[in-house]
Tab-separated table of C-alpha atoms and ligand atoms in Angstrom:
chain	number	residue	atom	x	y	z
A	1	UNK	CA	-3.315	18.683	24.389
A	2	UNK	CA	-4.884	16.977	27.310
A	3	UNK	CA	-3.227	14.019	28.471
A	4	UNK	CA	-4.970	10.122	28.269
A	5	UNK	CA	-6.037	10.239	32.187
A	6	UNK	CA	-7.902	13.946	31.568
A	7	UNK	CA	-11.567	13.909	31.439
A	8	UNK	CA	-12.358	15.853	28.122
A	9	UNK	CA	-13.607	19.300	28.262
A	10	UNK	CA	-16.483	18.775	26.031
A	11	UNK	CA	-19.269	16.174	26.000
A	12	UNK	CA	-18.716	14.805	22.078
A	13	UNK	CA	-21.237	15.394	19.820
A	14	UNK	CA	-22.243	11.667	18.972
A	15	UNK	CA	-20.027	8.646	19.740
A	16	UNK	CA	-18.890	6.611	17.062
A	17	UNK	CA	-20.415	2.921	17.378
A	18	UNK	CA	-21.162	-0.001	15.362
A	19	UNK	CA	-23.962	-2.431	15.439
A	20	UNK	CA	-21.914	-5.104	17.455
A	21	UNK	CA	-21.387	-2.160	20.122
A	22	UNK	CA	-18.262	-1.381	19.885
A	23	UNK	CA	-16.909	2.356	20.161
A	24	UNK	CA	-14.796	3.384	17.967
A	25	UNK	CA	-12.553	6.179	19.120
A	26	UNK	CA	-8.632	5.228	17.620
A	27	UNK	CA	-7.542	6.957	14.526
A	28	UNK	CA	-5.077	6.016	12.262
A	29	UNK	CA	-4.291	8.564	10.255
A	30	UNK	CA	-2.180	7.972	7.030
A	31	UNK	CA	0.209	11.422	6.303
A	32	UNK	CA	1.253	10.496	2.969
A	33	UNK	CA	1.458	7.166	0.761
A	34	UNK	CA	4.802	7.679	-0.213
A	35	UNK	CA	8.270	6.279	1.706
A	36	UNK	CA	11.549	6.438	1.368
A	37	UNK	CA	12.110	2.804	2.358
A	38	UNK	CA	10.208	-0.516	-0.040
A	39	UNK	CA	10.034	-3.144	2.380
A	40	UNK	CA	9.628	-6.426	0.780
A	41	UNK	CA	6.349	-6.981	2.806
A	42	UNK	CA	5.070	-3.609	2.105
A	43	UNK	CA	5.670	-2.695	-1.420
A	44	UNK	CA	6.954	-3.418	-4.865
A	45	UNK	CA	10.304	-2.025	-5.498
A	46	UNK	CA	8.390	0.008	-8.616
A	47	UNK	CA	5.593	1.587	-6.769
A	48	UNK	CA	3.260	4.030	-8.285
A	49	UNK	CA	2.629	6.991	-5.939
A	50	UNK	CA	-0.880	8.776	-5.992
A	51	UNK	CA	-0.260	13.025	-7.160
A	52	UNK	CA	-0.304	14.875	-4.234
A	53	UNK	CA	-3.267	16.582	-5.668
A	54	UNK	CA	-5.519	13.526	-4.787
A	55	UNK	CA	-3.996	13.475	-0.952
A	56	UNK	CA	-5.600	15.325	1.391
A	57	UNK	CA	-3.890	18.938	2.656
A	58	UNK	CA	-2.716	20.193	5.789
A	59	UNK	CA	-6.121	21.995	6.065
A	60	UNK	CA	-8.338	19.196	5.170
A	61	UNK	CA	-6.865	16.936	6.985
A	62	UNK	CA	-7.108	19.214	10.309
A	63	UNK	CA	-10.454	19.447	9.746
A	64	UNK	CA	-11.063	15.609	9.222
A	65	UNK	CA	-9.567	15.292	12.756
A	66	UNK	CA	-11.667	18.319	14.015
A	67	UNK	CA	-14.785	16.265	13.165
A	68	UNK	CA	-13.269	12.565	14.160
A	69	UNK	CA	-12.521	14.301	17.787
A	70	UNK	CA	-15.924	15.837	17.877
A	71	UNK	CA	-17.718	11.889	17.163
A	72	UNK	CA	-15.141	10.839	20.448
A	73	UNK	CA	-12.051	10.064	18.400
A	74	UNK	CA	-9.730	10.347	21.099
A	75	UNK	CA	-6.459	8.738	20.170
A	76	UNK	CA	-4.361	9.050	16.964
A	77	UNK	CA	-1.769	7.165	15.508
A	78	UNK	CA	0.610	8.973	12.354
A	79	UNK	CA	1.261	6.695	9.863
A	80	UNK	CA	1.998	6.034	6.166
A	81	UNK	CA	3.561	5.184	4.004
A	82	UNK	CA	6.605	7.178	6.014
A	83	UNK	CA	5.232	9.869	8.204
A	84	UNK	CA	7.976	11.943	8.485
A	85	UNK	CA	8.381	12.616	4.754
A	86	UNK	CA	5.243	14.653	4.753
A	87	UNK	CA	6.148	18.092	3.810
A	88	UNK	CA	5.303	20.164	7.073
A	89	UNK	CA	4.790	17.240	8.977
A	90	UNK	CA	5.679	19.048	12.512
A	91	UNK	CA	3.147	21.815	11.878
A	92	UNK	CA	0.701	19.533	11.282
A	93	UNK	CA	1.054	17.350	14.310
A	94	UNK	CA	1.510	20.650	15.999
A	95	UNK	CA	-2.257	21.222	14.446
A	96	UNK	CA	-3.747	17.767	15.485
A	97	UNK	CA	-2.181	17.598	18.936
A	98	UNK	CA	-4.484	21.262	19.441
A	99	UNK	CA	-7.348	20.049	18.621
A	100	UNK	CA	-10.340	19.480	20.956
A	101	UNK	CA	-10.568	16.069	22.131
A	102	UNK	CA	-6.985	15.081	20.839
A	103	UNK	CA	-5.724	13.295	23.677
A	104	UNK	CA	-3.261	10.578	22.269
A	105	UNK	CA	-0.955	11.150	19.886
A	106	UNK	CA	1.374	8.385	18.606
A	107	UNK	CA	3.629	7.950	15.121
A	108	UNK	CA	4.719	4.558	13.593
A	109	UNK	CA	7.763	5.092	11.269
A	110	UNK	CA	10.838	3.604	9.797
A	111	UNK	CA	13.048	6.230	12.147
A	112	UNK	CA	15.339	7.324	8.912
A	113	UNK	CA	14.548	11.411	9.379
A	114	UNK	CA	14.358	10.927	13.674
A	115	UNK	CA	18.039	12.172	14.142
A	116	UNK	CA	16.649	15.949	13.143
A	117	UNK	CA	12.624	15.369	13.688
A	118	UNK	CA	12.347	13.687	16.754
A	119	UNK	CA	13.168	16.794	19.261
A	120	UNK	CA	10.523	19.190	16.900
A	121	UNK	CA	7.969	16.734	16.131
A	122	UNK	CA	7.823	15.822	20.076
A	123	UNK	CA	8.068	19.943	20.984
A	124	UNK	CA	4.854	19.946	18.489
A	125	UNK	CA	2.988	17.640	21.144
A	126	UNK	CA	3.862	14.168	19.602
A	127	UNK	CA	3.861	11.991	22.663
A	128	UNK	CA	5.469	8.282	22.150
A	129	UNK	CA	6.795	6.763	18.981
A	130	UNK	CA	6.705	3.210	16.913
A	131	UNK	CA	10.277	2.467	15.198
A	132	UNK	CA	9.866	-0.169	12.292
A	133	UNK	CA	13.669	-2.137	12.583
A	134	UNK	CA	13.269	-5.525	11.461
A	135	UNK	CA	16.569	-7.017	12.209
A	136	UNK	CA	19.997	-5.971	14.125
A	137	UNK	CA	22.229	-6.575	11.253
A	138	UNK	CA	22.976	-3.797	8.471
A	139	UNK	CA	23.425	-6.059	5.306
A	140	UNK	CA	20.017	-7.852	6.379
A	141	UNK	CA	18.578	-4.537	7.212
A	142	UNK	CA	19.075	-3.754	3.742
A	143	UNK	CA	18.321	-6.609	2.001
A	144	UNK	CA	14.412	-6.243	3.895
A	145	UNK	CA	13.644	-2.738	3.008
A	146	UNK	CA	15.894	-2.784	0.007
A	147	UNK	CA	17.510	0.846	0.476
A	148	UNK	CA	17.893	1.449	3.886
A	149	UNK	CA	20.301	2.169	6.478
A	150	UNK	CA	20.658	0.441	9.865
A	151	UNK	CA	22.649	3.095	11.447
A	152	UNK	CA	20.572	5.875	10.593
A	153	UNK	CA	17.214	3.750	11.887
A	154	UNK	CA	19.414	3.651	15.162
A	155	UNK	CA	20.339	7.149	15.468
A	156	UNK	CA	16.749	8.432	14.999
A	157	UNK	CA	15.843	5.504	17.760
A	158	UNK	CA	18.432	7.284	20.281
A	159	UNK	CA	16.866	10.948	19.262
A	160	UNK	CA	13.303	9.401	19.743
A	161	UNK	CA	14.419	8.542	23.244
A	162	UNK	CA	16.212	11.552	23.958
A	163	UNK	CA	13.498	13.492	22.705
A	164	UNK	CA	11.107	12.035	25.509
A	165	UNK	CA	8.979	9.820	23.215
A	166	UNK	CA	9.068	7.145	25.054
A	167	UNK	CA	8.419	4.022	26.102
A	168	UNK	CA	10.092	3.382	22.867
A	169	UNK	CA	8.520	0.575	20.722
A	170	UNK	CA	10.282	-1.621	18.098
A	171	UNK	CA	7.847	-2.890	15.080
A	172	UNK	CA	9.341	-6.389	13.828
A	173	UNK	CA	7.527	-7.749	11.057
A	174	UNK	CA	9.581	-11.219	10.680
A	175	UNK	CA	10.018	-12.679	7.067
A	176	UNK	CA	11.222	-16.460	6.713
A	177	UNK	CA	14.247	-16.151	4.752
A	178	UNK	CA	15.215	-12.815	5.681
A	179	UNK	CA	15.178	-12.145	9.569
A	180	UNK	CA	13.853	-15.031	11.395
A	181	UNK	CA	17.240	-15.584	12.522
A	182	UNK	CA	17.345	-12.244	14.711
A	183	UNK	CA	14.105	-12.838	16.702
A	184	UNK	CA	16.203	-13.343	19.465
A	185	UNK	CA	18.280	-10.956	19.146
A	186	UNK	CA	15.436	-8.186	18.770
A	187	UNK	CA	14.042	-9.604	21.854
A	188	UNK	CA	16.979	-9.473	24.099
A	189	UNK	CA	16.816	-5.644	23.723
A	190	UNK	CA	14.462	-5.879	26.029
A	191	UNK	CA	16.846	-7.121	28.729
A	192	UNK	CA	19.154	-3.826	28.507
A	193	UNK	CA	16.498	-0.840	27.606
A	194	UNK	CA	12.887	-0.310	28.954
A	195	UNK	CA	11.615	-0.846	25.309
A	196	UNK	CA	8.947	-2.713	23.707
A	197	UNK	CA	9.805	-4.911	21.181
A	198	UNK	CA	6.831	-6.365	18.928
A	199	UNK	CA	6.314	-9.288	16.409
A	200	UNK	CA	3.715	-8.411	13.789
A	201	UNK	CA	2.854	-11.029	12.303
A	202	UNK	CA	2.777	-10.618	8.703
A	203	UNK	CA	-0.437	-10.073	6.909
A	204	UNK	CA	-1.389	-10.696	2.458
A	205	UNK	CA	-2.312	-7.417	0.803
A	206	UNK	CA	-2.623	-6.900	-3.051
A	207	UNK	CA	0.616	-7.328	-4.730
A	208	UNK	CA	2.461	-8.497	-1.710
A	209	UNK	CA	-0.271	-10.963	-0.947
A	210	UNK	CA	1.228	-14.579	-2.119
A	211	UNK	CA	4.551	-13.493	-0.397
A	212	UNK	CA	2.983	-12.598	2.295
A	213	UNK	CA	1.280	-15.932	2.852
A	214	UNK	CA	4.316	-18.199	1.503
A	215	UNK	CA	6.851	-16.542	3.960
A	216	UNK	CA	4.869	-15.799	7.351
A	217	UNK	CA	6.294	-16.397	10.863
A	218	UNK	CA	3.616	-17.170	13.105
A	219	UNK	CA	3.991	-15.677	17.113
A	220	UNK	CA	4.385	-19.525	18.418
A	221	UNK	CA	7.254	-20.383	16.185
A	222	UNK	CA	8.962	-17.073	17.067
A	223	UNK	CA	8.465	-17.597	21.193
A	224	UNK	CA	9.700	-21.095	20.472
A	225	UNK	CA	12.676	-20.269	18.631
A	226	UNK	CA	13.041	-16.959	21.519
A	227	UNK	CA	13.153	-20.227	23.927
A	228	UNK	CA	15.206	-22.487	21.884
A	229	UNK	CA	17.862	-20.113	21.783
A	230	UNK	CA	17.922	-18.108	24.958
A	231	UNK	CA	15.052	-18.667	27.653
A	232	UNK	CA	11.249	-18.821	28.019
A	233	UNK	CA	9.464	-15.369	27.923
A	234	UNK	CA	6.642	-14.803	31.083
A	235	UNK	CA	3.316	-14.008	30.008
A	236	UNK	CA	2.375	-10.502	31.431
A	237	UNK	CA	-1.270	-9.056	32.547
A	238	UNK	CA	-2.471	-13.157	31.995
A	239	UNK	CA	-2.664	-12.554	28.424
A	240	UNK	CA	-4.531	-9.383	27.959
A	241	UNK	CA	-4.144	-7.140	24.952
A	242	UNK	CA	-2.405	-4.054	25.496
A	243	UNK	CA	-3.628	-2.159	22.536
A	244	UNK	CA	-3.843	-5.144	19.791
A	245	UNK	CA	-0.028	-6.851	21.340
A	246	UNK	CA	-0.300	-9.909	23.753
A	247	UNK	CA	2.945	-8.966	26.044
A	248	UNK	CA	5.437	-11.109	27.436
A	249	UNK	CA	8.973	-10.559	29.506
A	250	UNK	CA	12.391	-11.912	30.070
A	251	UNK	CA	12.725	-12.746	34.416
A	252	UNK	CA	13.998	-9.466	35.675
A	253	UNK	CA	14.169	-7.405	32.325
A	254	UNK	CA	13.572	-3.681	31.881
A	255	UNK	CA	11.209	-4.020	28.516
A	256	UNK	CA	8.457	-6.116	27.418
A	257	UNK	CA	8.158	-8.065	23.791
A	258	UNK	CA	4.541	-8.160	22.737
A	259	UNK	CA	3.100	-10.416	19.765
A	260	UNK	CA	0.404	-8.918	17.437
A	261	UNK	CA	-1.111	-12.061	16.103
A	262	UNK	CA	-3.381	-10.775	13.563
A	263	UNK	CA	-3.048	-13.449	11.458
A	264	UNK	CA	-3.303	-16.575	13.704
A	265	UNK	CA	-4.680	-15.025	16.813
A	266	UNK	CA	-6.940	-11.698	15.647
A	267	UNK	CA	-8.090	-9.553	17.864
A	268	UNK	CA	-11.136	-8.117	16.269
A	269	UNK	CA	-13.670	-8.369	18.823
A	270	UNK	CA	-12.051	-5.820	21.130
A	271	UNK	CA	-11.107	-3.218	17.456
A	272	UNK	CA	-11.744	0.198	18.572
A	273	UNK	CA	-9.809	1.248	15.505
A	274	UNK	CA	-10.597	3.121	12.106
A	275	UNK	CA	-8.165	4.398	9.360
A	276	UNK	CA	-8.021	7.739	7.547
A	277	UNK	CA	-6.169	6.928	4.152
A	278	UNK	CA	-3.599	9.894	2.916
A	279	UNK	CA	-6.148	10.437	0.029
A	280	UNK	CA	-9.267	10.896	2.694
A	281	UNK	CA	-10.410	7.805	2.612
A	282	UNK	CA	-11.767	6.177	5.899
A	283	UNK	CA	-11.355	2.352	6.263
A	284	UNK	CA	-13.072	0.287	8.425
A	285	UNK	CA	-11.048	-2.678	8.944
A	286	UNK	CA	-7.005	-3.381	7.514
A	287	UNK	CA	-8.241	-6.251	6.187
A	288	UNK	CA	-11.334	-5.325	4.177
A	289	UNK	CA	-11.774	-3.319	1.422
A	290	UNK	CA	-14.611	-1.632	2.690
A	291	UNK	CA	-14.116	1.801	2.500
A	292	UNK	CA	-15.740	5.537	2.394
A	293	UNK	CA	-14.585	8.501	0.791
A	294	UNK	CA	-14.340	11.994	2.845
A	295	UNK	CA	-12.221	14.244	1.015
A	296	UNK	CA	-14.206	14.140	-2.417
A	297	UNK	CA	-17.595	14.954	-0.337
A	298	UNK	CA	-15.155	17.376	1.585
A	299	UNK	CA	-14.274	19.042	-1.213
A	300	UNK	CA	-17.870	19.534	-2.782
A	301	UNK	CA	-18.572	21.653	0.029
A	302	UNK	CA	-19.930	18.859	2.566
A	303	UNK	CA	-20.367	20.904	5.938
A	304	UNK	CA	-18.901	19.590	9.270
A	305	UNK	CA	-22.558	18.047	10.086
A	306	UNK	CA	-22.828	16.305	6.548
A	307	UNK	CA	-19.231	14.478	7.148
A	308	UNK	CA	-20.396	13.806	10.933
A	309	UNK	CA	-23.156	11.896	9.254
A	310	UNK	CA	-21.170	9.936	6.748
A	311	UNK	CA	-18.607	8.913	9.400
A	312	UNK	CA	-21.505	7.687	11.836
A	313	UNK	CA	-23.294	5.789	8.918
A	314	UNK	CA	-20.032	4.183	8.136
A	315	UNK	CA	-18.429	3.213	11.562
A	316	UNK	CA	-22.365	1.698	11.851
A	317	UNK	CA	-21.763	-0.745	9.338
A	318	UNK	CA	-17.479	-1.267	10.539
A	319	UNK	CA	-16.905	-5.538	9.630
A	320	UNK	CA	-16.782	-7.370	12.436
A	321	UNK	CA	-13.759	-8.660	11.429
A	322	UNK	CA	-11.024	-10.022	8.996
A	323	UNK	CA	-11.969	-13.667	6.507
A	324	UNK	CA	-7.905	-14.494	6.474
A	325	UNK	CA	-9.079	-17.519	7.459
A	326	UNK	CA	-11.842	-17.783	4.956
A	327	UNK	CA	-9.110	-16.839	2.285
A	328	UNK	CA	-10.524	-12.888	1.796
A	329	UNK	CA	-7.341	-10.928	1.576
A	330	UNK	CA	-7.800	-7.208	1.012
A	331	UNK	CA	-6.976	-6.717	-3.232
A	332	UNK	CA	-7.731	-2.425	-3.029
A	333	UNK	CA	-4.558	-1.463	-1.453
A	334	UNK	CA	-1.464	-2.864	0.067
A	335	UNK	CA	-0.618	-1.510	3.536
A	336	UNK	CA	1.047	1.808	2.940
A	337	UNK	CA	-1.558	2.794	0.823
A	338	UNK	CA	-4.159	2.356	3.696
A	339	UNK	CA	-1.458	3.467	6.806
A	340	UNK	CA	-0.618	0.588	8.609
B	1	SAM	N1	6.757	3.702	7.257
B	1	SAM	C1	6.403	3.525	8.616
B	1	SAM	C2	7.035	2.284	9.201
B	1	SAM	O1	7.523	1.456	8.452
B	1	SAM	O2	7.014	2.157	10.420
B	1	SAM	C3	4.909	3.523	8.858
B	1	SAM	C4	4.043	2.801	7.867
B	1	SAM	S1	4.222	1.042	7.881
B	1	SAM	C5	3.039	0.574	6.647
B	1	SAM	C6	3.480	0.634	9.440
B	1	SAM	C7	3.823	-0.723	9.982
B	1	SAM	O3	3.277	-1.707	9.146
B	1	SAM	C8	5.315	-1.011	10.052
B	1	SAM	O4	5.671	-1.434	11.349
B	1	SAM	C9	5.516	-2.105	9.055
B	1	SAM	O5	6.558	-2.959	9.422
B	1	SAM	C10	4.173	-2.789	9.066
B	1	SAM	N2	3.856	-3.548	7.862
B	1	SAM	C11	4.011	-3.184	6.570
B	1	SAM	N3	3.593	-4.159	5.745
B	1	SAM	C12	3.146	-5.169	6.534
B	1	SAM	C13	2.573	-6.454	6.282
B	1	SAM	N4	2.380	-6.924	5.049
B	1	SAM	N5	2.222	-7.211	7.361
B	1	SAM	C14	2.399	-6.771	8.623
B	1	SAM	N6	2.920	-5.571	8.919
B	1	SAM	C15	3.298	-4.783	7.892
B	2	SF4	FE1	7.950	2.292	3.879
B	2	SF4	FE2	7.044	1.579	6.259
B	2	SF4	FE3	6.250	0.285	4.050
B	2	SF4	FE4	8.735	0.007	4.880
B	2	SF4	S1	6.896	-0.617	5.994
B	2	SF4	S2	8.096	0.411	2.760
B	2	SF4	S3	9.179	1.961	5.714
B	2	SF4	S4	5.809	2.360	4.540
């Protein structure tokens, strides 16, 4: 795989635009709907799994990115549900990071299965890595994603880092009621390891939608609280986004805590992003339900040129952004369904 700063090799065939002008060229690519965790934010504790005969296969879903890559999809994000529960999950990042035009390759995951996966899947050409650790404490860690284990989330952090797939960033989603008390904590990481720690804010989706709203944290209250109980954090870069996080550091500290404000501060006019659902669905937007099936045309034989086509037509007509504000909360799917 070529790295970020390489010119590609190839001129791509079309670039993916929509009518406000943005290019679209980020992938997130969902490996499976199914997790071994049920965060309270993410998913009921009785979730209904799609048969893996509706999800799209190693093959398809190589040649999905083999057509992305060709429309100037350059950077790629694993997701899920959990990414690393996806049967033959290093051969297929070994497949993606080979492919043409590949030239950022990223995973968001919950860290459980990084003890054994994090030296393979980084040999495979998996270059940096997203760990989901809401809180500090085991019996909180728990109570959040219901079944899971603190210490094994760390150990698979520590093999991440060993492993080279680094800079290392923490996802916090913070919950009042549940870990609003550790934002500090989370955020003094930062003063001890060159990581990036980062509050999502967090967002209503189908079932999870009136909890969502009821128990958000919004970025101000957590910086206040950060400087209530420890010190101010510096704004870095005067406020630009890196990637969709507005970054921030301790005086003098090693790491950086960054704030992705969908919610109260979007960021949708600089959204480069599209999503490929586990099933072959691509969505436009998180927060929509706008959305355009691949793998059923893929499967009725749809050439390489036909799916070019459908992605350009649909990227064309990408929202411009979210209506939280307006009350529109995506109903279709909640977020491991669509790969957050
Ligand atoms: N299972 C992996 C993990 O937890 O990192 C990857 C999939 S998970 C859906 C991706 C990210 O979305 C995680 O960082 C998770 O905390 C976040 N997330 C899930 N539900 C959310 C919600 N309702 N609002 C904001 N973020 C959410
Ligand atoms: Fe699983 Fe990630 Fe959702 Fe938690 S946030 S239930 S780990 S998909």
């Amino acid at each position: 795989m070529m790295t970020e700063s390489q010119a590609p090799t190839q001129a791509p065939a079309a670039i993916a635009k929509d009518r406000f002008g943005r290019v679209i060229s980020y992938l997130r690519i969902s490996l499976t709907d199914k997790c071994n965790l049920r965060c309270v934010y993410c998913m009921p504790e009785d979730m209904v799994f799609r048969p893996n005969s509706h999800l799209m296969q190693d093959d398809e879903l190589l040649l999905l990115v083999r057509v992305f890559a060709s429309l100037g999809f350059w950077k790629y994000r694993l997701t899920g549900g959990e990414p690393t529960i996806r049967h033959n999950v290093v051969e297929v990042v070994r497949g993606i990071a080979h492919t043409e035009g590949v030239r950022s390759l990223s995973m968001t995951t919950n860290g459980i299965l990084l003890g054994e996966l994090a030296a393979p899947l980084a040999e495979a050409g998996l270059q940096r890595i997203n760990v989901s650790i809401d809180t500090l404490d085991p019996a909180r860690f728990r109570r959040i994603t219901r079944w899971g284990s603190f210490d094994e989330v760390w150990r698979g952090l520590e093999a991440a880092e060993r492993a080279g797939l680094t800079p290392v960033k923490i996802n916090v989603v913070v919950v009042r009621g549940f870990n609003d008390q550790d934002v500090t904590a989370l955020a003094k990481l930062t003063l001890d390891h060159p990581w990036q720690v980062r509050f999502i804010e967090m967002m209503p989706f189908g079932d999870v939608a009136a909890f969502a709203k009821e128990q958000i944290v919004t970025d101000a209250e957590i910086r206040a609280r950060i400087a209530s109980e420890y010190a101010e954090l510096d704004l870095i870069d005067d406020g630009q986004l890196d990637g969709e996080a507005r970054m921030y550091r301790f005086a003098g500290a090693p790491g950086e805590v960054g704030f992705i404000s969908s919610v109260t501060h979007p960021f949708c006019a600089s959204c480069t992003r599209a999503r490929l659902t586990a099933d072959g669905v691509l969505r436009l937007c998180l927060l929509r339900d706008k959305e355009i099936d691949l793998l059923t045309p893929l499967r009725a034989g749809a050439s390489e040129d036909e799916l070019r086509e459908t992605i350009l037509k649909a990227i064309w007509w990408k929202p411009w952004g979210h209506g939280l504000a307006q009350e529109v909360i995506p109903l279709s799917r909640v977020m491991s369904q669509i790969g957050g």
